[in-house]
PDB file of C-alpha atoms in Angstrom:
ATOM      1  CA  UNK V  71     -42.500  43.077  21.360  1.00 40.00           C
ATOM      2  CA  UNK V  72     -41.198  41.741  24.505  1.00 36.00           C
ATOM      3  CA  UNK V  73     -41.441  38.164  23.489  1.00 34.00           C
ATOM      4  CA  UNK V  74     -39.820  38.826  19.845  1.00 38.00           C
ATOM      5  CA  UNK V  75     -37.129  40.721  22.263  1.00 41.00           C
ATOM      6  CA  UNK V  76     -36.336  37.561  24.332  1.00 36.00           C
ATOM      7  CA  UNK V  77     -36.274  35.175  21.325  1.00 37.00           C
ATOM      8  CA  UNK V  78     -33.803  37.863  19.392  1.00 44.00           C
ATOM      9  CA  UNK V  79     -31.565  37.749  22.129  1.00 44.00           C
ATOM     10  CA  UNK V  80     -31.572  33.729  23.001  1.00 38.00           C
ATOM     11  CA  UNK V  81     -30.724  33.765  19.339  1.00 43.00           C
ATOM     12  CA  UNK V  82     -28.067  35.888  19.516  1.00 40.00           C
ATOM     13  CA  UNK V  83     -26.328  33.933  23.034  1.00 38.00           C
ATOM     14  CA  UNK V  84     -26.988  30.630  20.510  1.00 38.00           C
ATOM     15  CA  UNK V  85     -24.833  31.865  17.595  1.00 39.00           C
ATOM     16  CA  UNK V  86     -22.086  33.456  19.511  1.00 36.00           C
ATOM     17  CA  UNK V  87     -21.415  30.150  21.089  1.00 33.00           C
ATOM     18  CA  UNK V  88     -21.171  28.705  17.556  1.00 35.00           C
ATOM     19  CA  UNK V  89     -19.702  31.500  15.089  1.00 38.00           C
ATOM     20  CA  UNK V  90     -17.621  33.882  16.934  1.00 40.00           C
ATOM     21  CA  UNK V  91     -14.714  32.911  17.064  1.00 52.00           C
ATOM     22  CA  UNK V  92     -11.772  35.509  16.780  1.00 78.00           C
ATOM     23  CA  UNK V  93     -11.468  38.675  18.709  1.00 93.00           C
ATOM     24  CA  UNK V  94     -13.454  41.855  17.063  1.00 96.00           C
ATOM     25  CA  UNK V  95     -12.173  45.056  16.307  1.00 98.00           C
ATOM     26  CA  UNK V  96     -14.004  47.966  16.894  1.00 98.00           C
ATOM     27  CA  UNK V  97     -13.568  51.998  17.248  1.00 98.00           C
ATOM     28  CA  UNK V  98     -14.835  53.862  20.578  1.00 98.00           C
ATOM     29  CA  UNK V  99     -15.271  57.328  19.662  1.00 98.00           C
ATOM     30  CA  UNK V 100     -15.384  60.027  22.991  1.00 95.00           C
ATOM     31  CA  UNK V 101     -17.346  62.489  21.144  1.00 95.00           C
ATOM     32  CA  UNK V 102     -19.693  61.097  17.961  1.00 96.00           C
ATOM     33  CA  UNK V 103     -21.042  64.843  17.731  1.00 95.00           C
ATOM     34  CA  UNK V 104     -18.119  66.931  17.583  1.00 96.00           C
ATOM     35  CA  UNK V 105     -18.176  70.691  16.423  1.00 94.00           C
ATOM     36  CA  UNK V 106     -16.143  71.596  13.371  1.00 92.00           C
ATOM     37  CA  UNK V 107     -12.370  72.162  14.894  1.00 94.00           C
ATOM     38  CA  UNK V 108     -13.193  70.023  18.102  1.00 96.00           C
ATOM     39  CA  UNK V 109     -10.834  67.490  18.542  1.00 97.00           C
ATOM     40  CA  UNK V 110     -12.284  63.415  18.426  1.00 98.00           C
ATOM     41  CA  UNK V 111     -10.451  61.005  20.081  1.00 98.00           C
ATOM     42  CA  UNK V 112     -10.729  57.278  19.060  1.00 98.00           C
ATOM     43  CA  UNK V 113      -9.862  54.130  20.963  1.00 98.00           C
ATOM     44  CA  UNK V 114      -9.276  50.395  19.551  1.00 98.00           C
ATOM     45  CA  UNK V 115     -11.691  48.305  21.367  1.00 98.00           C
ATOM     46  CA  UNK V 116     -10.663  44.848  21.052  1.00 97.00           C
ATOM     47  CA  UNK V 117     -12.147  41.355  22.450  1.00 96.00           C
ATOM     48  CA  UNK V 118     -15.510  39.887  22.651  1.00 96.00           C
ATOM     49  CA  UNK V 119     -17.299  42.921  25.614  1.00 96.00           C
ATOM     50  CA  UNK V 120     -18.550  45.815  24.024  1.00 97.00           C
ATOM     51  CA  UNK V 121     -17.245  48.950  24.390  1.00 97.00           C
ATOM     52  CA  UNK V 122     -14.384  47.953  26.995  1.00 95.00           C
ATOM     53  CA  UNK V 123     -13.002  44.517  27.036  1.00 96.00           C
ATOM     54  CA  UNK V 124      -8.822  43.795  26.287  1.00 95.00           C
ATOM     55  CA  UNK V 125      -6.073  45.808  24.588  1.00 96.00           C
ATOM     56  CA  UNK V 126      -5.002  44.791  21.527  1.00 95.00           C
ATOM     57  CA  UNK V 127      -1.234  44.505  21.245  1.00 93.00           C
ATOM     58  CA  UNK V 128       1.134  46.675  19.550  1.00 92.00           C
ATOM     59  CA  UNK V 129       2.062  46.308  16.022  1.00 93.00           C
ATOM     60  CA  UNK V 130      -1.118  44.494  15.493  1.00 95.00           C
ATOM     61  CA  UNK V 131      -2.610  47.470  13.871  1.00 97.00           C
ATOM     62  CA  UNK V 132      -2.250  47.794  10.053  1.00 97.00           C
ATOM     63  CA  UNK V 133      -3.977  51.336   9.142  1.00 97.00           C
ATOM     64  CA  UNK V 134      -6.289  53.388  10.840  1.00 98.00           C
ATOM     65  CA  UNK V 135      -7.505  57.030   8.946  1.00 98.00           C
ATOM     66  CA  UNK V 136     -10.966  59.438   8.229  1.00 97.00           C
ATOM     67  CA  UNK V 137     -12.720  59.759   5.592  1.00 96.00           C
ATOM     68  CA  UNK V 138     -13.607  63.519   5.106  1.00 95.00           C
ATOM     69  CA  UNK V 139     -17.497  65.123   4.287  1.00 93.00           C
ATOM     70  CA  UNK V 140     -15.504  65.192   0.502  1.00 92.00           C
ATOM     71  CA  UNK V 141     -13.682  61.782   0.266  1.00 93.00           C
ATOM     72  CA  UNK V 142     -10.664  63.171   1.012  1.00 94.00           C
ATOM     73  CA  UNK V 143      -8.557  60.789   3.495  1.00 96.00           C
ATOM     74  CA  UNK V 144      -7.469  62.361   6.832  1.00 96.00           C
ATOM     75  CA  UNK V 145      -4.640  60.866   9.036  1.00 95.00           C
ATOM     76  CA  UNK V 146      -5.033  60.490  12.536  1.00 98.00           C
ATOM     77  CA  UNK V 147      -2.522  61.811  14.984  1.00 97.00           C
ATOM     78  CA  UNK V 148      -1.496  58.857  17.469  1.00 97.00           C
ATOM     79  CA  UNK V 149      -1.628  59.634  20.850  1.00 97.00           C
ATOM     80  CA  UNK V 150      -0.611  56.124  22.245  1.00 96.00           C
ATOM     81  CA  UNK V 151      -0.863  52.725  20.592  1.00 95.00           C
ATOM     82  CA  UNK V 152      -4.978  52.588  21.102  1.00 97.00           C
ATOM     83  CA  UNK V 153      -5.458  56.179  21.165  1.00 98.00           C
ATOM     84  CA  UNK V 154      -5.841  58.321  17.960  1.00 98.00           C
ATOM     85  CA  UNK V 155      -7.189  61.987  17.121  1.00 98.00           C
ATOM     86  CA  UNK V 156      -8.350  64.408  14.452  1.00 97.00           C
ATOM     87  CA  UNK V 157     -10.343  67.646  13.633  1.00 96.00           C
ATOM     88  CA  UNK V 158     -13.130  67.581  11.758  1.00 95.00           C
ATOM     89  CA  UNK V 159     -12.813  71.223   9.864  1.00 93.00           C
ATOM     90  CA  UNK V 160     -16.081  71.116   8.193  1.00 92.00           C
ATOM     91  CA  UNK V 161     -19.823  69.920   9.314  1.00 92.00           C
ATOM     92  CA  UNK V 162     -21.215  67.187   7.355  1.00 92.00           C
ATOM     93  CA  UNK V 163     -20.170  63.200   8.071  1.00 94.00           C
ATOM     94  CA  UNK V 164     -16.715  61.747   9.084  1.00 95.00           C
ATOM     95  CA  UNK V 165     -16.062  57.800   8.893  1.00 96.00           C
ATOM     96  CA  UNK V 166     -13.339  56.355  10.654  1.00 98.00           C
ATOM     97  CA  UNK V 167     -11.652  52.867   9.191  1.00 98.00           C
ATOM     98  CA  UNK V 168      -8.744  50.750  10.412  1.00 98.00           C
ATOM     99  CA  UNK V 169      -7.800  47.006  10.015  1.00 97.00           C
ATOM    100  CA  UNK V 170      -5.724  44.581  11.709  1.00 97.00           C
ATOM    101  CA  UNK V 171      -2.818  43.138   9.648  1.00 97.00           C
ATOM    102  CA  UNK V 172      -4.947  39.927   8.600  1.00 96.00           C
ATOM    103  CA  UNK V 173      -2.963  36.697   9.526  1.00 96.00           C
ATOM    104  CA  UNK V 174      -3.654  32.846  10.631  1.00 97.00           C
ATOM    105  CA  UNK V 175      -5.281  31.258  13.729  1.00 96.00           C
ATOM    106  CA  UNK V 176      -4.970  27.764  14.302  1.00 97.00           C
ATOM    107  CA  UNK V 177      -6.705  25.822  17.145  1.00 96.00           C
ATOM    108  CA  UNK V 178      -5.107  22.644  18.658  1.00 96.00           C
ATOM    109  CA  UNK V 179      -5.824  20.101  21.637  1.00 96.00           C
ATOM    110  CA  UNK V 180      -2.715  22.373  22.963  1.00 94.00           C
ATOM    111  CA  UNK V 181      -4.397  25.661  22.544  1.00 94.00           C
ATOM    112  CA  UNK V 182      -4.340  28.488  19.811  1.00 93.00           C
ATOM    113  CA  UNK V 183      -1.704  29.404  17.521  1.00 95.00           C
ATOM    114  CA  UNK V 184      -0.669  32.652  15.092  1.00 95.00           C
ATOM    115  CA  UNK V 185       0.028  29.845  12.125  1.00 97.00           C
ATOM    116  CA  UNK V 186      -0.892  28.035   9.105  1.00 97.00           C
ATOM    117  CA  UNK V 187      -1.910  24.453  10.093  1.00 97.00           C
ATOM    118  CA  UNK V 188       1.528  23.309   8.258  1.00 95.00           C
ATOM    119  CA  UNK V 189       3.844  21.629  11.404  1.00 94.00           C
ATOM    120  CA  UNK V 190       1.281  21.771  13.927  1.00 96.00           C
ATOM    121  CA  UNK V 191      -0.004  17.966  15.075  1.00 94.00           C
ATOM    122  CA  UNK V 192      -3.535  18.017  16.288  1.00 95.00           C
ATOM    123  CA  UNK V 193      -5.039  20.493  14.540  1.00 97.00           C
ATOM    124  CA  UNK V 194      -8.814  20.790  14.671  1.00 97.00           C
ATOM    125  CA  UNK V 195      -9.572  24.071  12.713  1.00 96.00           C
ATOM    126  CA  UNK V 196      -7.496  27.102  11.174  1.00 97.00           C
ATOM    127  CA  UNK V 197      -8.277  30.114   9.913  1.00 96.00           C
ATOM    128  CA  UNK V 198      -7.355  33.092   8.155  1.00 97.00           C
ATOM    129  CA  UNK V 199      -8.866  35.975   9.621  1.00 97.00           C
ATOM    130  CA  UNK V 200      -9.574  39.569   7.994  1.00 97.00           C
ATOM    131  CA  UNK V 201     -10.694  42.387  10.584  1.00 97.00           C
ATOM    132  CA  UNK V 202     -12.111  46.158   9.824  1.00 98.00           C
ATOM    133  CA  UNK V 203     -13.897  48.573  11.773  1.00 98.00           C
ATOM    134  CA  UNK V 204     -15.440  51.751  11.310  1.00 98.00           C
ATOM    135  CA  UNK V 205     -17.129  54.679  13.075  1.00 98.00           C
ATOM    136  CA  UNK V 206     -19.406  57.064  12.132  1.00 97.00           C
ATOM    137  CA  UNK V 207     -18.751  60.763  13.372  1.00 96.00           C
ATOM    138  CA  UNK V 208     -21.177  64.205  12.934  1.00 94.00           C
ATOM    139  CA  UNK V 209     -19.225  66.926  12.691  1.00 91.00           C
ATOM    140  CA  UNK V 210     -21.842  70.162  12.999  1.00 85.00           C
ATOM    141  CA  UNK V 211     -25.092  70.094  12.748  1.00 76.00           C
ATOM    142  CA  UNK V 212     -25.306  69.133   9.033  1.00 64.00           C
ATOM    143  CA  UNK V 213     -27.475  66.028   8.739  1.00 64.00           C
ATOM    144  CA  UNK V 214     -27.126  64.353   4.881  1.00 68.00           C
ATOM    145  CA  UNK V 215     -26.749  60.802   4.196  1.00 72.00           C
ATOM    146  CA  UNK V 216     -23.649  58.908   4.143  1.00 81.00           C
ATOM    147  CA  UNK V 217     -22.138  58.575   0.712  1.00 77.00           C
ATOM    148  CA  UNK V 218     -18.606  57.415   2.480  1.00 84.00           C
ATOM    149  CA  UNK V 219     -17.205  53.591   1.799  1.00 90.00           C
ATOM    150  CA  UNK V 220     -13.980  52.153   2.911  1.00 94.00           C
ATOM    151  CA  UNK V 221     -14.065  49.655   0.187  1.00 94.00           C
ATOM    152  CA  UNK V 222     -13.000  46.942   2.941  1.00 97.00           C
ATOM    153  CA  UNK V 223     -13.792  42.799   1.869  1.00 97.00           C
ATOM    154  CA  UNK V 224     -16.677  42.742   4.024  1.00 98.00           C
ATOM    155  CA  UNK V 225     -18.288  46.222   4.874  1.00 97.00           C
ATOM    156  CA  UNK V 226     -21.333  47.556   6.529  1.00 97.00           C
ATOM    157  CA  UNK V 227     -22.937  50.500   4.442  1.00 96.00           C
ATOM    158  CA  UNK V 228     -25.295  52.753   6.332  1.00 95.00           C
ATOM    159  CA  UNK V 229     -28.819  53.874   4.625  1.00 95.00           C
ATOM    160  CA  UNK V 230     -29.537  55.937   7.152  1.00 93.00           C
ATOM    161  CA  UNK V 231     -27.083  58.409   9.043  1.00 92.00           C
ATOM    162  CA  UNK V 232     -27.292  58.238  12.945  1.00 93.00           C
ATOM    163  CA  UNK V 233     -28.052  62.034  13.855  1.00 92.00           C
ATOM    164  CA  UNK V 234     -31.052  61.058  11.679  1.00 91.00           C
ATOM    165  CA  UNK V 235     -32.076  58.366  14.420  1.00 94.00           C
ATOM    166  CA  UNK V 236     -33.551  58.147  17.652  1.00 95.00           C
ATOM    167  CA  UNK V 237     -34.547  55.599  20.597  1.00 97.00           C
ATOM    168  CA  UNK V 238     -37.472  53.209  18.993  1.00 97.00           C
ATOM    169  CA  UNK V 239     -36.330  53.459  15.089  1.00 97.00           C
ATOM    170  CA  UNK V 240     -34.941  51.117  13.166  1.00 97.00           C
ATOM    171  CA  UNK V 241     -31.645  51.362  11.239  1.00 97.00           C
ATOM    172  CA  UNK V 242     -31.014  49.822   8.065  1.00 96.00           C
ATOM    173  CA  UNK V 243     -27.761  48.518   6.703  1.00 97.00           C
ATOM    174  CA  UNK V 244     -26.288  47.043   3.771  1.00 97.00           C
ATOM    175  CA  UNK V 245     -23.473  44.132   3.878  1.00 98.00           C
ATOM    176  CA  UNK V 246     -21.504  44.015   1.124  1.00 97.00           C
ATOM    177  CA  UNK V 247     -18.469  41.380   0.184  1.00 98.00           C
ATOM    178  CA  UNK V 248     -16.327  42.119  -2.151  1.00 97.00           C
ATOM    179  CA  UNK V 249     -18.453  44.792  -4.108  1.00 94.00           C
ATOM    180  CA  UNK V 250     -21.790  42.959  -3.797  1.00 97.00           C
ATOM    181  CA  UNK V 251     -25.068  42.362  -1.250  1.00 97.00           C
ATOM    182  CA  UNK V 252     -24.131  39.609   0.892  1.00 98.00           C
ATOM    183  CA  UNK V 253     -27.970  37.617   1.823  1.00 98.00           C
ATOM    184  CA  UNK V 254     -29.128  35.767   4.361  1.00 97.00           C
ATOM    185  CA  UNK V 255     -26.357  36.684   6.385  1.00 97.00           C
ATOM    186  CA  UNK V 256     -26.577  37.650  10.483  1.00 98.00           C
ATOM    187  CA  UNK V 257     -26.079  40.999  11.835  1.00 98.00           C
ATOM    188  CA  UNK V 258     -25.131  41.590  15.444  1.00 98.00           C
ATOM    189  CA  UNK V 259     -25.684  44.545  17.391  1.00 98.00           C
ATOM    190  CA  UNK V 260     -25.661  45.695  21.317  1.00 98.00           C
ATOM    191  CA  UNK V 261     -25.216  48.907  23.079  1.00 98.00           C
ATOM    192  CA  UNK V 262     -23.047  50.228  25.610  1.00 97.00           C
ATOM    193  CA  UNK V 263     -24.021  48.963  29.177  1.00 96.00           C
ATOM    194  CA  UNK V 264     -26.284  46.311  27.800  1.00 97.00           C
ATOM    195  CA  UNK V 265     -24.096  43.337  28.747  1.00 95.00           C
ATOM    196  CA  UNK V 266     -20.315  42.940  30.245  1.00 91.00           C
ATOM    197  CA  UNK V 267     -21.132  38.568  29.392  1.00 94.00           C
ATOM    198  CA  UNK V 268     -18.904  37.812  26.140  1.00 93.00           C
ATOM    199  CA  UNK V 269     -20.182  37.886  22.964  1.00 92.00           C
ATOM    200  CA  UNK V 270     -24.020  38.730  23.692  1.00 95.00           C
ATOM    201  CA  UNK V 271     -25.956  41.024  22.243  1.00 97.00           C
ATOM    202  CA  UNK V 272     -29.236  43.307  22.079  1.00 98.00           C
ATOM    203  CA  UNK V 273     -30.388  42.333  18.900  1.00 98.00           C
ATOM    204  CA  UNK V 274     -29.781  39.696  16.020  1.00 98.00           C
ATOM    205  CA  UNK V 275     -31.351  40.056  12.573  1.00 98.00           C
ATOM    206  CA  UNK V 276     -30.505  38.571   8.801  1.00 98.00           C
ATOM    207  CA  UNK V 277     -29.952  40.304   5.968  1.00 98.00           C
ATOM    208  CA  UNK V 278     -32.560  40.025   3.061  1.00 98.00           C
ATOM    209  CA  UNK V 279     -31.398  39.391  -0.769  1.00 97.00           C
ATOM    210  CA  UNK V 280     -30.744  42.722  -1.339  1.00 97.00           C
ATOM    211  CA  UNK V 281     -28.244  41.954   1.490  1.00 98.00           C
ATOM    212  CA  UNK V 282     -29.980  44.695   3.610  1.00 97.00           C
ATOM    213  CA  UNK V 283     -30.811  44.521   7.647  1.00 98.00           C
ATOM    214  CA  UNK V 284     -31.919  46.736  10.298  1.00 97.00           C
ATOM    215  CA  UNK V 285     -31.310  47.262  13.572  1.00 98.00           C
ATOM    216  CA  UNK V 286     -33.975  48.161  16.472  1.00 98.00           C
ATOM    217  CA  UNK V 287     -32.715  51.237  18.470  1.00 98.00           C
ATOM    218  CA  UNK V 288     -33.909  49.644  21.770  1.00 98.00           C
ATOM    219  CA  UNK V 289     -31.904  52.409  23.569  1.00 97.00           C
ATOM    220  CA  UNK V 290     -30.148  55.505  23.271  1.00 97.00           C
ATOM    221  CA  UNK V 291     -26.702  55.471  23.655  1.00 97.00           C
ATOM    222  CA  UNK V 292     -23.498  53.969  21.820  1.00 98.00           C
ATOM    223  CA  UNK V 293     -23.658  51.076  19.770  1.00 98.00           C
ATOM    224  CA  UNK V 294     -21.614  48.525  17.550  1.00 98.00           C
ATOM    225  CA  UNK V 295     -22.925  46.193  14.826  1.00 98.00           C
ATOM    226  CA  UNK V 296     -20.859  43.126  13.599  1.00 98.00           C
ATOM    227  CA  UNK V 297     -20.746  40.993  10.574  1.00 98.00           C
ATOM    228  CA  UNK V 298     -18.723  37.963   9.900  1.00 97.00           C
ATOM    229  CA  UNK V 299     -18.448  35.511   6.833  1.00 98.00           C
ATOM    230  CA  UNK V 300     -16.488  32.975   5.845  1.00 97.00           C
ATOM    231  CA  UNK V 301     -15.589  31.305   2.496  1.00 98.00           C
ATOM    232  CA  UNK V 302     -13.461  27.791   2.318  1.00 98.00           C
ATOM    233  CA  UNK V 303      -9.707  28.461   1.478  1.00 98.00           C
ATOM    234  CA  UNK V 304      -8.081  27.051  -1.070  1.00 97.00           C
ATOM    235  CA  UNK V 305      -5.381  24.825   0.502  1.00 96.00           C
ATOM    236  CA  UNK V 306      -6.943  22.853   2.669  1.00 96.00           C
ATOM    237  CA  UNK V 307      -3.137  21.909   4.101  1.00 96.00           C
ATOM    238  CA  UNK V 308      -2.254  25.284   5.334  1.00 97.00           C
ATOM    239  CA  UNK V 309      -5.756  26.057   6.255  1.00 98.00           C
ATOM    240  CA  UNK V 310      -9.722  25.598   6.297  1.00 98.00           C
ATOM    241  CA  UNK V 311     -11.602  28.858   5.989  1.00 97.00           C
ATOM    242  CA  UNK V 312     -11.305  32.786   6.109  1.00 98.00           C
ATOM    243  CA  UNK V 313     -12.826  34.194   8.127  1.00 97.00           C
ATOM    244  CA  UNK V 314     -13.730  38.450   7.776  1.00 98.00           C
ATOM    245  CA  UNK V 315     -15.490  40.445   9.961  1.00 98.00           C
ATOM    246  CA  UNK V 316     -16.626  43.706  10.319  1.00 98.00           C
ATOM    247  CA  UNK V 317     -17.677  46.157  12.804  1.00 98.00           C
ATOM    248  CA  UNK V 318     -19.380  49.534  12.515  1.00 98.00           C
ATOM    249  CA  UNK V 319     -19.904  51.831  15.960  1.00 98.00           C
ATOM    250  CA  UNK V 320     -21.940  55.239  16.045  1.00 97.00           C
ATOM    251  CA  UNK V 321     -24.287  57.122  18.583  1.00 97.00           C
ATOM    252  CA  UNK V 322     -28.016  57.538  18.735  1.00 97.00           C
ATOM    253  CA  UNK V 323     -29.048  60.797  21.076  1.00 94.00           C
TER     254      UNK V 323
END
C-alpha cells in the first residue's frame, strides 16, 4: 500500500505540472453536518492550495445556490463577496453549486491575458475556460444516497454519500460531460492539511468506461476532488481549446 501510495502521488506532482493550468474553484463549507435550522456558511476557495489559497475577485462569480433534500433550489444569503449562508430546514442531503462567469485566458511571452488570442502578438496557447464547484452538506442524521445533479458541462456525481464513509474506504464517483460517462479521464483528490505545495495531491486515479473512479479515504477530514477536460475549439484564430473543470468538496468523520 505504501509503495502504490508514493507512485499515486509522484503521479499526481507529474500531471499538475502538465494539465493544470487555470485557477480552481471550490466551496469550503464550516459545518458539512449541520442540524436542520443550523445555519452553513460557505466560502469560495480559489487558486491552486487546498482549502485556503487566494481570493477570487469580485464580480467574478456568476451563480452560487442549494439544492434542497426535494430538488427544490435554495438561494444563499451573501454575507460578503466569498462568504454565503443558508438553513437547511429538513434532514436528508444538501448540494451546493456555483460557477465562475466562463471567459478566455491567453498566455504570451509577456504574461497572461483575460482575451481571445485575436490582437495579441506572441501567443503560445489560449483558452476558454468553464469552472463549477459543488459541496455536499448532511443536514440531520438522515443518511440516503444522493439523487441531486447540477446539470453543469462537466460534473462529478457521487455513488456514495459521505456520512456513509469513513477513514480507509473508498469513494466512487461518476464524471459526466455533457450528459454522458466521460473514460479514461484523471481524478484528483487531497485533503485538508495534506499539502500547502501548489497543485499536489493525496491521490490520483482514472476513470473506467463507465466513466466511474474512486477515491481512497487515506484520512479523515475535509476533502476536494477535481476534474478537468478539454475539447479543441472551433476557431482556431480566437482560440485553441476549452478547458472545464470541476470540483466537488465534502467531509468524512
Amino acid at each position: 500500500m505504501k509503495k502504490t501510495f508514493i507512485i499515486l502521488c509522484s503521479l499526481t506532482i507529474l500531471l499538475s505540472t502538465s494539465i493544470v493550468h487555470a485557477h480552481d474553484l471550490w466551496l469550503n463549507v464550516k459545518n458539512y453536518f449541520p442540524k436542520p435550522g443550523e445555519v452553513v456558511t460557505i466560502e469560495l476557495g480559489w487558486g491552486h492550495r487546498f482549502p485556503t489559497d487566494e481570493v477570487i475577485k469580485e464580480g467574478w462569480l456568476e451563480s452560487i445556490y442549494a439544492i434542497s433534500p426535494k430538488g427544490e433550489k435554495i438561494f444563499l444569503k451573501k454575507l460578503d463577496p466569498t462568504h454565503f449562508s443558508f438553513r437547511p430546514q429538513i434532514a436528508g442531503i444538501y448540494l451546493v453549486a456555483a460557477q465562475i462567469k466562463p471567459g478566455f485566458l491567453t498566455k504570451t511571452t509577456e504574461g497572461y491575458k483575460l482575451q481571445t488570442k485575436k490582437g495579441l502578438k506572441n501567443v503560445i496557447t489560449c483558452f476558454r475556460y468553464d469552472k463549477r464547484a459543488k459541496a455536499i452538506i448532511q443536514g440531520g442524521k438522515k443518511k440516503e444516497g444522493i439523487s441531486q445533479k447540477a446539470g453543469h458541462p462537466l460534473e462529478l456525481i457521487p455513488l456514495k454519500a459521505p456520512a456513509q464513509l469513513k477513514e480507509g474506504d473508498t469513494f466512487p464517483l461518476k464524471v459526466i460531460f455533457r450528459g454522458e460517462p466521460l473514460s479514461k479521464t484523471y481524478l484528483f483528490a487531497t485533503y485538508a492539511g495534506f499539502s500547502e505545495e501548489k497543485n499536489t495531491f493525496a491521490y490520483t486515479t482514472m476513470t473506467d468506461e463507465e466513466g466511474v473512479g474512486s477515491i481512497k479515504i487515506l484520512k479523515k477530514g475535509k476533502w476536494m476532488v477535481k476534474v478537468e477536460h478539454k475539447i479543441p475549439f472551433p476557431d482556431k484564430e480566437e482560440c485553441d481549446e476549452y478547458l472545464y473543470g470541476a470540483t466537488l468538496t465534502f467531509e468524512v468523520r
